[in-house]
Amino acid sequence: MSKFIKFLCALAVVTCMITIAVRYVNNINDAIPGHIYVVRNKETTLDLSIPVTGKVHNKENTYVTFKEPVTFRAKDIGNYELSLKLFDIFTLPSVQVSVVDEQNLYACGMQAGLYIETDGVYVVSTEEITTEDNTKLCPCQNIIMPGDYITSVNGVAIKEKEQLCEAVQNCEGNSLDLEIIRDNQTVYTQVTPVRAQDGNFKIGTWIKDDAQGIGTITYLDSDMNYGALGHGIADRSSNQTLDIKNGQLYKTNIISIVKGEKGSPGELVGTIDYKDSNIIGTINKNSANGIFGKITNQDNILNNLQSYPVGYEQDVHKGNAAIRMYHDGSFHDYEIVINEVMYNSNRNLSFIVTSKDLLELTNGIVQGMSGCPIIQDGKIIGAVTHVLVDEPTNGYGIFIENMLKQ
């Protein structure tokens, strides 16, 4: 065997060993909660069974080993850094340990109508226009981008798409000064409309200024603040979470359920009457972890809800749990089995619906169920976020603590 072949074999072995080592370290990282919460004056035990040691940077510089169950207990509120080492040699990313007071939330599961108004006019897409002389142009090419928010034209604030359309129609072929929010940065630019074949001036954008639908309220606190959906309201074409100016929750009436099938997730079908008397709350924030606001029309809603302590990510484990959903005039808990817990992912847990009642009702998870609270071991631990489209009995969820961080 030549030296070169020997070198290639040795290189392949080393590369394989490095790959295995990297995968092992990544698996170890994935087995460690990204944030550990300790309820003040209560014991919190982690049973990770991994060859990792740690040092809590508190007054005592407490040392722990995760080869065996570790119990934390603290009496003072605070945040501490937990530095970690694999085999007492290799440094791993540090984890924050937070000592908090016990928090309780009302697990909801009630559907609501959602209506939001964007902060400015949202650009869905851009397109070419056939002009009056039969040429194809895109006036906004490299000027306006999908995902932009147009907030003013010629110094006048734009709140509705009709205002932008009117400004374009009245431009008389002159350029328009635009103020745009792009990636949270303000951009000032100009665009010149062109006259299309139908005689109207256009700039070649598809725009929207609102969104609506049906979703599920996850939780309420004692001050009637709520979290819902477990994911943000996003534009369907770009999947970008919409920046909102304001929004409202409305009473909704679920009139039918389209069962999920492979390739089609199904949906809750309901009616929403968008009148002021049907408003039950405000939508103050739309984020990747859900929508948030305040219930303003209580209507004795807490009388039918049960309070649970918050279960943090280190409390979540594989096994039996339940999702709560309002149906046919009352709240129901439906059995699921959590089959994977993912600390370092935007999908924190996956589960399988095992409840015969829910399978008969929906065949699993359907659109509109996003936000249904997940309860395990007497704690509210998360919310339903997505369904596996090819298998509607399988779903994904978010940790409740990530919703509380907003």
Short mmCIF file of C-alpha atoms in Angstrom, two decimals:
data_model
loop_
_atom_site.label_atom_id
_atom_site.label_comp_id
_atom_site.label_asym_id
_atom_site.label_seq_id
_atom_site.Cartn_x
_atom_site.Cartn_y
_atom_site.Cartn_z
CA MET A 1 0.00 0.00 0.00
CA SER A 2 1.45 3.37 -1.01
CA LYS A 3 2.05 6.13 1.50
CA PHE A 4 -0.58 8.26 -0.21
CA ILE A 5 -3.27 5.57 0.18
CA LYS A 6 -2.23 5.12 3.82
CA PHE A 7 -2.55 8.85 4.30
CA LEU A 8 -6.04 8.86 2.76
CA CYS A 9 -7.11 5.97 5.00
CA ALA A 10 -5.75 7.72 8.08
CA LEU A 11 -7.48 10.95 7.04
CA ALA A 12 -10.78 9.10 6.55
CA VAL A 13 -10.48 7.54 10.01
CA VAL A 14 -9.70 10.90 11.63
CA THR A 15 -12.59 12.57 9.77
CA CYS A 16 -14.95 9.82 10.86
CA MET A 17 -13.81 10.14 14.48
CA ILE A 18 -14.26 13.92 14.40
CA THR A 19 -17.74 13.53 12.90
CA ILE A 20 -18.73 11.03 15.60
CA ALA A 21 -17.31 13.31 18.30
CA VAL A 22 -19.18 16.36 16.98
CA ARG A 23 -22.44 14.41 16.83
CA TYR A 24 -21.89 13.15 20.37
CA VAL A 25 -21.26 16.66 21.70
CA ASN A 26 -24.35 17.94 19.86
CA ASN A 27 -26.43 15.12 21.36
CA ILE A 28 -25.13 16.03 24.82
CA ASN A 29 -26.02 19.69 24.22
CA ASP A 30 -29.49 18.71 23.08
CA ALA A 31 -29.99 16.74 26.31
CA ILE A 32 -29.42 19.81 28.49
CA PRO A 33 -32.28 22.29 29.11
CA GLY A 34 -31.49 25.70 27.65
CA HIS A 35 -32.72 27.42 30.83
CA ILE A 36 -33.22 25.86 34.25
CA TYR A 37 -35.91 27.27 36.53
CA VAL A 38 -35.88 26.63 40.26
CA VAL A 39 -39.05 27.51 42.20
CA ARG A 40 -38.04 29.32 45.36
CA ASN A 41 -38.07 27.15 48.50
CA LYS A 42 -38.95 24.05 46.47
CA GLU A 43 -36.75 21.24 45.22
CA THR A 44 -36.10 20.92 41.49
CA THR A 45 -34.51 17.66 40.38
CA LEU A 46 -32.87 16.99 37.00
CA ASP A 47 -32.14 13.41 35.98
CA LEU A 48 -30.13 13.71 32.76
CA SER A 49 -27.66 10.79 33.07
CA ILE A 50 -24.93 12.47 31.02
CA PRO A 51 -21.16 12.76 31.74
CA VAL A 52 -21.33 16.50 32.36
CA THR A 53 -20.26 18.48 35.41
CA GLY A 54 -21.20 22.03 36.24
CA LYS A 55 -20.48 24.95 38.52
CA VAL A 56 -23.22 27.33 39.63
CA HIS A 57 -21.65 30.76 39.96
CA ASN A 58 -23.34 31.76 43.21
CA LYS A 59 -21.82 32.74 46.56
CA GLU A 60 -20.85 29.13 47.25
CA ASN A 61 -19.71 28.25 43.68
CA THR A 62 -21.80 25.08 43.89
CA TYR A 63 -20.48 22.09 41.93
CA VAL A 64 -22.84 19.49 40.44
CA THR A 65 -22.57 16.37 38.32
CA PHE A 66 -25.28 15.30 35.91
CA LYS A 67 -24.17 11.68 35.83
CA GLU A 68 -26.76 11.21 38.55
CA PRO A 69 -29.93 13.10 39.55
CA VAL A 70 -29.20 16.68 40.69
CA THR A 71 -31.49 18.54 43.11
CA PHE A 72 -31.54 22.34 43.24
CA ARG A 73 -33.07 24.34 46.08
CA ALA A 74 -32.83 28.09 46.69
CA LYS A 75 -34.44 30.69 48.91
CA ASP A 76 -33.50 33.90 47.09
CA ILE A 77 -34.82 35.13 43.76
CA GLY A 78 -32.05 35.59 41.20
CA ASN A 79 -30.25 34.50 38.06
CA TYR A 80 -27.06 32.47 38.02
CA GLU A 81 -24.71 31.13 35.39
CA LEU A 82 -24.15 27.38 35.25
CA SER A 83 -20.89 26.62 33.43
CA LEU A 84 -20.62 23.08 32.05
CA LYS A 85 -17.88 20.65 31.08
CA LEU A 86 -18.04 17.33 29.29
CA PHE A 87 -15.88 14.66 30.97
CA ASP A 88 -14.54 17.49 33.17
CA ILE A 89 -12.45 18.53 30.14
CA PHE A 90 -14.41 20.05 27.25
CA THR A 91 -16.27 23.30 27.83
CA LEU A 92 -19.94 23.36 26.82
CA PRO A 93 -22.22 26.41 26.43
CA SER A 94 -23.30 27.82 29.79
CA VAL A 95 -26.90 27.58 31.00
CA GLN A 96 -28.78 30.17 33.02
CA VAL A 97 -30.36 29.08 36.28
CA SER A 98 -33.24 31.29 37.43
CA VAL A 99 -34.77 31.15 40.89
CA VAL A 100 -38.40 32.27 40.60
CA ASP A 101 -41.59 32.34 42.61
CA GLU A 102 -44.13 29.70 41.69
CA GLN A 103 -46.39 30.93 38.89
CA ASN A 104 -49.89 29.69 38.22
CA LEU A 105 -51.92 30.06 35.04
CA TYR A 106 -55.46 29.23 34.00
CA ALA A 107 -55.33 26.61 31.25
CA CYS A 108 -57.84 27.72 28.61
CA GLY A 109 -58.34 25.99 25.25
CA MET A 110 -61.18 28.24 24.08
CA GLN A 111 -61.37 29.32 20.45
CA ALA A 112 -61.50 33.00 19.50
CA GLY A 113 -61.77 35.06 16.34
CA LEU A 114 -58.60 37.01 15.57
CA TYR A 115 -58.29 40.31 13.75
CA ILE A 116 -55.07 42.32 13.45
CA GLU A 117 -54.06 45.47 11.62
CA THR A 118 -50.48 45.73 10.39
CA ASP A 119 -48.14 48.55 11.33
CA GLY A 120 -48.24 50.23 7.94
CA VAL A 121 -49.06 48.49 4.66
CA TYR A 122 -47.41 45.10 4.32
CA VAL A 123 -45.87 44.13 0.96
CA VAL A 124 -46.79 40.54 0.14
CA SER A 125 -45.05 40.35 -3.25
CA THR A 126 -43.98 42.35 -6.30
CA GLU A 127 -44.82 41.74 -9.95
CA GLU A 128 -44.37 42.99 -13.49
CA ILE A 129 -46.96 45.32 -15.01
CA THR A 130 -47.96 45.45 -18.65
CA THR A 131 -47.87 49.15 -19.51
CA GLU A 132 -50.11 51.06 -21.92
CA ASP A 133 -47.47 50.66 -24.66
CA ASN A 134 -47.46 46.87 -24.06
CA THR A 135 -44.06 46.64 -22.39
CA LYS A 136 -43.49 44.75 -19.13
CA LEU A 137 -41.99 46.66 -16.21
CA CYS A 138 -41.66 46.25 -12.47
CA PRO A 139 -41.43 49.83 -11.16
CA CYS A 140 -40.53 48.73 -7.63
CA GLN A 141 -37.86 46.20 -8.61
CA ASN A 142 -34.91 46.41 -6.16
CA ILE A 143 -36.72 49.28 -4.43
CA ILE A 144 -39.58 47.64 -2.54
CA MET A 145 -39.15 44.11 -1.22
CA PRO A 146 -41.64 41.46 -0.06
CA GLY A 147 -41.86 41.76 3.71
CA ASP A 148 -41.49 45.57 3.70
CA TYR A 149 -43.91 47.81 5.57
CA ILE A 150 -44.74 51.05 3.74
CA THR A 151 -45.44 53.57 6.51
CA SER A 152 -45.62 56.89 4.64
CA VAL A 153 -45.91 58.35 1.14
CA ASN A 154 -44.68 61.88 0.45
CA GLY A 155 -44.55 62.50 4.18
CA VAL A 156 -48.13 61.37 4.85
CA ALA A 157 -48.57 58.40 7.20
CA ILE A 158 -50.07 55.30 5.57
CA LYS A 159 -52.29 53.10 7.72
CA GLU A 160 -54.53 51.39 5.15
CA LYS A 161 -53.89 49.97 1.69
CA GLU A 162 -56.56 52.26 0.23
CA GLN A 163 -54.40 55.25 1.18
CA LEU A 164 -51.43 53.86 -0.74
CA CYS A 165 -53.59 53.04 -3.77
CA GLU A 166 -55.00 56.57 -3.75
CA ALA A 167 -51.52 58.12 -3.57
CA VAL A 168 -50.36 56.01 -6.52
CA GLN A 169 -53.45 56.91 -8.58
CA ASN A 170 -52.98 60.62 -7.93
CA CYS A 171 -49.25 60.71 -8.67
CA GLU A 172 -49.68 61.96 -12.28
CA GLY A 173 -46.58 59.96 -13.20
CA ASN A 174 -44.36 61.68 -10.63
CA SER A 175 -42.12 59.73 -8.27
CA LEU A 176 -43.29 59.02 -4.73
CA ASP A 177 -41.17 59.41 -1.61
CA LEU A 178 -41.59 56.32 0.55
CA GLU A 179 -40.75 55.54 4.14
CA ILE A 180 -40.32 51.80 4.61
CA ILE A 181 -39.64 49.56 7.59
CA ARG A 182 -37.39 46.70 6.52
CA ASP A 183 -35.87 44.25 9.02
CA ASN A 184 -36.72 46.71 11.81
CA GLN A 185 -34.76 49.45 10.03
CA THR A 186 -36.23 52.61 8.48
CA VAL A 187 -35.47 53.01 4.77
CA TYR A 188 -36.23 56.11 2.67
CA THR A 189 -36.56 55.59 -1.06
CA GLN A 190 -38.48 56.63 -4.18
CA VAL A 191 -40.58 54.79 -6.73
CA THR A 192 -42.12 56.05 -9.97
CA PRO A 193 -45.52 54.53 -10.88
CA VAL A 194 -46.24 53.58 -14.49
CA ARG A 195 -49.53 53.68 -16.36
CA ALA A 196 -50.85 50.17 -16.95
CA GLN A 197 -52.95 48.90 -19.83
CA ASP A 198 -56.13 49.62 -17.88
CA GLY A 199 -55.15 53.30 -17.67
CA ASN A 200 -54.34 53.26 -13.94
CA PHE A 201 -50.99 54.08 -12.38
CA LYS A 202 -49.38 51.12 -10.59
CA ILE A 203 -46.13 50.29 -8.80
CA GLY A 204 -46.35 46.48 -9.02
CA THR A 205 -46.99 45.42 -5.43
CA TRP A 206 -49.47 43.10 -3.73
CA ILE A 207 -50.25 44.56 -0.32
CA LYS A 208 -52.33 43.89 2.79
CA ASP A 209 -53.13 45.80 5.96
CA ASP A 210 -54.93 43.20 8.07
CA ALA A 211 -55.31 39.50 8.81
CA GLN A 212 -57.98 37.41 10.46
CA GLY A 213 -58.78 33.84 11.43
CA ILE A 214 -59.60 31.46 14.27
CA GLY A 215 -57.16 30.35 16.97
CA THR A 216 -57.11 29.05 20.53
CA ILE A 217 -56.33 30.90 23.75
CA THR A 218 -53.68 28.97 25.70
CA TYR A 219 -53.70 30.58 29.13
CA LEU A 220 -54.83 33.50 31.25
CA ASP A 221 -53.19 34.89 34.36
CA SER A 222 -54.99 36.38 37.37
CA ASP A 223 -54.90 39.84 35.74
CA MET A 224 -56.63 38.49 32.59
CA ASN A 225 -53.52 38.75 30.44
CA TYR A 226 -53.50 35.92 27.92
CA GLY A 227 -51.25 34.07 25.51
CA ALA A 228 -52.59 32.27 22.43
CA LEU A 229 -51.64 30.24 19.34
CA GLY A 230 -48.08 29.31 20.37
CA HIS A 231 -46.86 30.82 17.09
CA GLY A 232 -47.23 34.18 15.41
CA ILE A 233 -49.75 35.30 12.82
CA ALA A 234 -47.71 35.26 9.62
CA ASP A 235 -48.11 36.10 5.97
CA ARG A 236 -48.79 32.81 4.17
CA SER A 237 -46.60 33.52 1.16
CA SER A 238 -43.47 34.63 3.04
CA ASN A 239 -44.19 32.92 6.40
CA GLN A 240 -42.99 36.17 8.00
CA THR A 241 -44.54 37.13 11.34
CA LEU A 242 -46.54 40.32 10.82
CA ASP A 243 -45.74 43.50 12.73
CA ILE A 244 -49.02 44.75 14.13
CA LYS A 245 -50.45 48.11 15.07
CA ASN A 246 -53.36 46.67 17.06
CA GLY A 247 -55.89 43.88 17.06
CA GLN A 248 -58.90 42.35 18.76
CA LEU A 249 -60.19 38.98 19.91
CA TYR A 250 -63.80 38.20 19.04
CA LYS A 251 -66.32 35.62 20.13
CA THR A 252 -66.52 32.82 17.60
CA ASN A 253 -68.99 30.04 16.96
CA ILE A 254 -67.47 26.76 15.74
CA ILE A 255 -70.07 25.28 13.41
CA SER A 256 -68.21 22.25 12.04
CA ILE A 257 -64.91 20.39 12.04
CA VAL A 258 -63.17 19.20 8.90
CA LYS A 259 -61.21 16.11 9.93
CA GLY A 260 -57.53 15.93 9.12
CA GLU A 261 -56.25 13.47 6.54
CA LYS A 262 -52.82 12.66 5.20
CA GLY A 263 -51.71 15.69 3.19
CA SER A 264 -54.60 17.81 4.51
CA PRO A 265 -54.58 19.00 8.15
CA GLY A 266 -58.30 19.74 8.46
CA GLU A 267 -59.71 22.76 10.29
CA LEU A 268 -62.16 24.19 12.78
CA VAL A 269 -64.83 26.00 10.77
CA GLY A 270 -66.49 28.89 12.54
CA THR A 271 -68.22 32.21 12.16
CA ILE A 272 -66.98 35.55 13.50
CA ASP A 273 -69.21 38.60 13.70
CA TYR A 274 -66.79 41.53 13.72
CA LYS A 275 -68.88 43.95 15.72
CA ASP A 276 -67.85 45.81 18.87
CA SER A 277 -70.24 43.91 21.13
CA ASN A 278 -68.43 40.65 20.26
CA ILE A 279 -64.95 41.89 21.22
CA ILE A 280 -63.58 39.88 24.14
CA GLY A 281 -60.02 41.20 24.25
CA THR A 282 -57.16 43.10 22.70
CA ILE A 283 -54.18 41.81 20.73
CA ASN A 284 -51.16 43.83 21.82
CA LYS A 285 -48.30 41.71 20.52
CA ASN A 286 -47.69 39.28 17.69
CA SER A 287 -44.46 37.30 18.05
CA ALA A 288 -42.93 34.03 16.91
CA ASN A 289 -44.10 32.47 20.22
CA GLY A 290 -47.75 33.52 19.96
CA ILE A 291 -50.10 36.46 20.28
CA PHE A 292 -50.59 38.27 23.56
CA GLY A 293 -52.98 40.78 25.05
CA LYS A 294 -55.69 41.25 27.63
CA ILE A 295 -59.20 39.90 28.03
CA THR A 296 -61.53 42.88 28.37
CA ASN A 297 -64.90 41.12 28.40
CA GLN A 298 -64.53 38.51 31.15
CA ASP A 299 -68.08 37.12 30.95
CA ASN A 300 -67.31 34.90 33.98
CA ILE A 301 -64.70 33.04 31.90
CA LEU A 302 -62.57 32.15 34.95
CA ASN A 303 -65.47 30.30 36.54
CA ASN A 304 -64.96 27.45 34.08
CA LEU A 305 -61.15 27.36 34.10
CA GLN A 306 -58.69 25.54 36.33
CA SER A 307 -55.43 27.02 37.61
CA TYR A 308 -52.19 25.05 37.20
CA PRO A 309 -48.58 25.71 38.24
CA VAL A 310 -46.23 26.39 35.34
CA GLY A 311 -44.12 23.42 34.29
CA TYR A 312 -40.77 24.51 32.88
CA GLU A 313 -38.83 22.77 30.14
CA GLN A 314 -36.85 20.62 32.59
CA ASP A 315 -40.20 19.29 33.89
CA VAL A 316 -41.36 18.10 30.47
CA HIS A 317 -40.71 14.45 29.69
CA LYS A 318 -41.74 11.72 27.30
CA GLY A 319 -44.96 9.97 28.19
CA ASN A 320 -48.60 10.67 28.90
CA ALA A 321 -50.03 14.19 28.82
CA ALA A 322 -53.24 15.90 27.69
CA ILE A 323 -54.38 18.77 25.52
CA ARG A 324 -57.36 20.88 26.53
CA MET A 325 -59.95 22.14 24.06
CA TYR A 326 -63.33 23.80 24.30
CA HIS A 327 -65.95 21.85 22.40
CA ASP A 328 -69.73 21.66 22.42
CA GLY A 329 -70.15 24.05 25.36
CA SER A 330 -67.52 22.67 27.76
CA PHE A 331 -63.79 22.05 28.23
CA HIS A 332 -62.36 18.60 27.51
CA ASP A 333 -58.96 17.03 28.16
CA TYR A 334 -57.75 14.65 25.45
CA GLU A 335 -54.93 12.15 25.98
CA ILE A 336 -51.66 12.44 24.05
CA VAL A 337 -48.25 10.81 24.36
CA ILE A 338 -45.18 13.06 24.16
CA ASN A 339 -42.57 11.16 22.15
CA GLU A 340 -39.80 13.73 21.88
CA VAL A 341 -38.59 16.73 23.90
CA MET A 342 -36.32 19.20 22.07
CA TYR A 343 -34.64 21.92 24.13
CA ASN A 344 -32.72 23.64 21.34
CA SER A 345 -35.42 23.86 18.68
CA ASN A 346 -38.27 26.11 17.63
CA ARG A 347 -40.48 23.04 17.99
CA ASN A 348 -39.98 22.01 21.60
CA LEU A 349 -41.94 18.79 21.74
CA SER A 350 -43.72 16.32 19.50
CA PHE A 351 -46.65 14.13 20.43
CA ILE A 352 -49.16 11.59 19.19
CA VAL A 353 -52.90 11.94 19.82
CA THR A 354 -54.15 8.78 21.55
CA SER A 355 -57.57 9.97 22.74
CA LYS A 356 -60.28 7.99 20.97
CA ASP A 357 -62.71 10.85 21.51
CA LEU A 358 -60.46 13.41 19.82
CA LEU A 359 -59.55 11.05 17.00
CA GLU A 360 -63.24 10.50 16.35
CA LEU A 361 -63.88 14.25 16.48
CA THR A 362 -60.94 15.61 14.46
CA ASN A 363 -58.74 12.66 13.48
CA GLY A 364 -55.90 14.39 15.34
CA ILE A 365 -54.74 18.01 15.19
CA VAL A 366 -56.50 20.45 12.85
CA GLN A 367 -56.06 24.11 11.98
CA GLY A 368 -57.57 26.29 14.68
CA MET A 369 -56.28 24.06 17.49
CA SER A 370 -52.98 25.96 17.65
CA GLY A 371 -52.77 27.26 21.19
CA CYS A 372 -54.52 24.36 22.95
CA PRO A 373 -52.74 24.05 26.31
CA ILE A 374 -50.72 20.92 27.06
CA ILE A 375 -50.94 19.60 30.63
CA GLN A 376 -48.61 17.03 32.17
CA ASP A 377 -48.18 15.89 35.79
CA GLY A 378 -50.65 18.52 37.00
CA LYS A 379 -48.75 21.40 35.37
CA ILE A 380 -49.31 23.51 32.26
CA ILE A 381 -46.21 22.82 30.20
CA GLY A 382 -46.90 24.07 26.70
CA ALA A 383 -49.22 24.66 23.77
CA VAL A 384 -50.04 22.93 20.50
CA THR A 385 -48.46 24.75 17.55
CA HIS A 386 -48.45 22.60 14.41
CA VAL A 387 -49.68 19.36 12.93
CA LEU A 388 -47.57 16.96 10.90
CA VAL A 389 -49.36 17.37 7.57
CA ASP A 390 -48.65 13.82 6.39
CA GLU A 391 -49.93 12.37 9.67
CA PRO A 392 -52.65 14.42 11.41
CA THR A 393 -52.46 12.33 14.60
CA ASN A 394 -48.96 13.76 15.18
CA GLY A 395 -48.41 17.29 16.41
CA TYR A 396 -45.81 19.72 17.72
CA GLY A 397 -45.80 22.06 20.69
CA ILE A 398 -43.95 24.93 22.34
CA PHE A 399 -42.82 25.12 25.97
CA ILE A 400 -45.10 27.38 28.01
CA GLU A 401 -42.05 29.20 29.40
CA ASN A 402 -41.17 30.37 25.87
CA MET A 403 -44.65 31.87 25.52
CA LEU A 404 -44.23 33.60 28.89
CA LYS A 405 -40.94 35.14 27.70
CA GLN A 406 -42.83 36.65 24.71
#
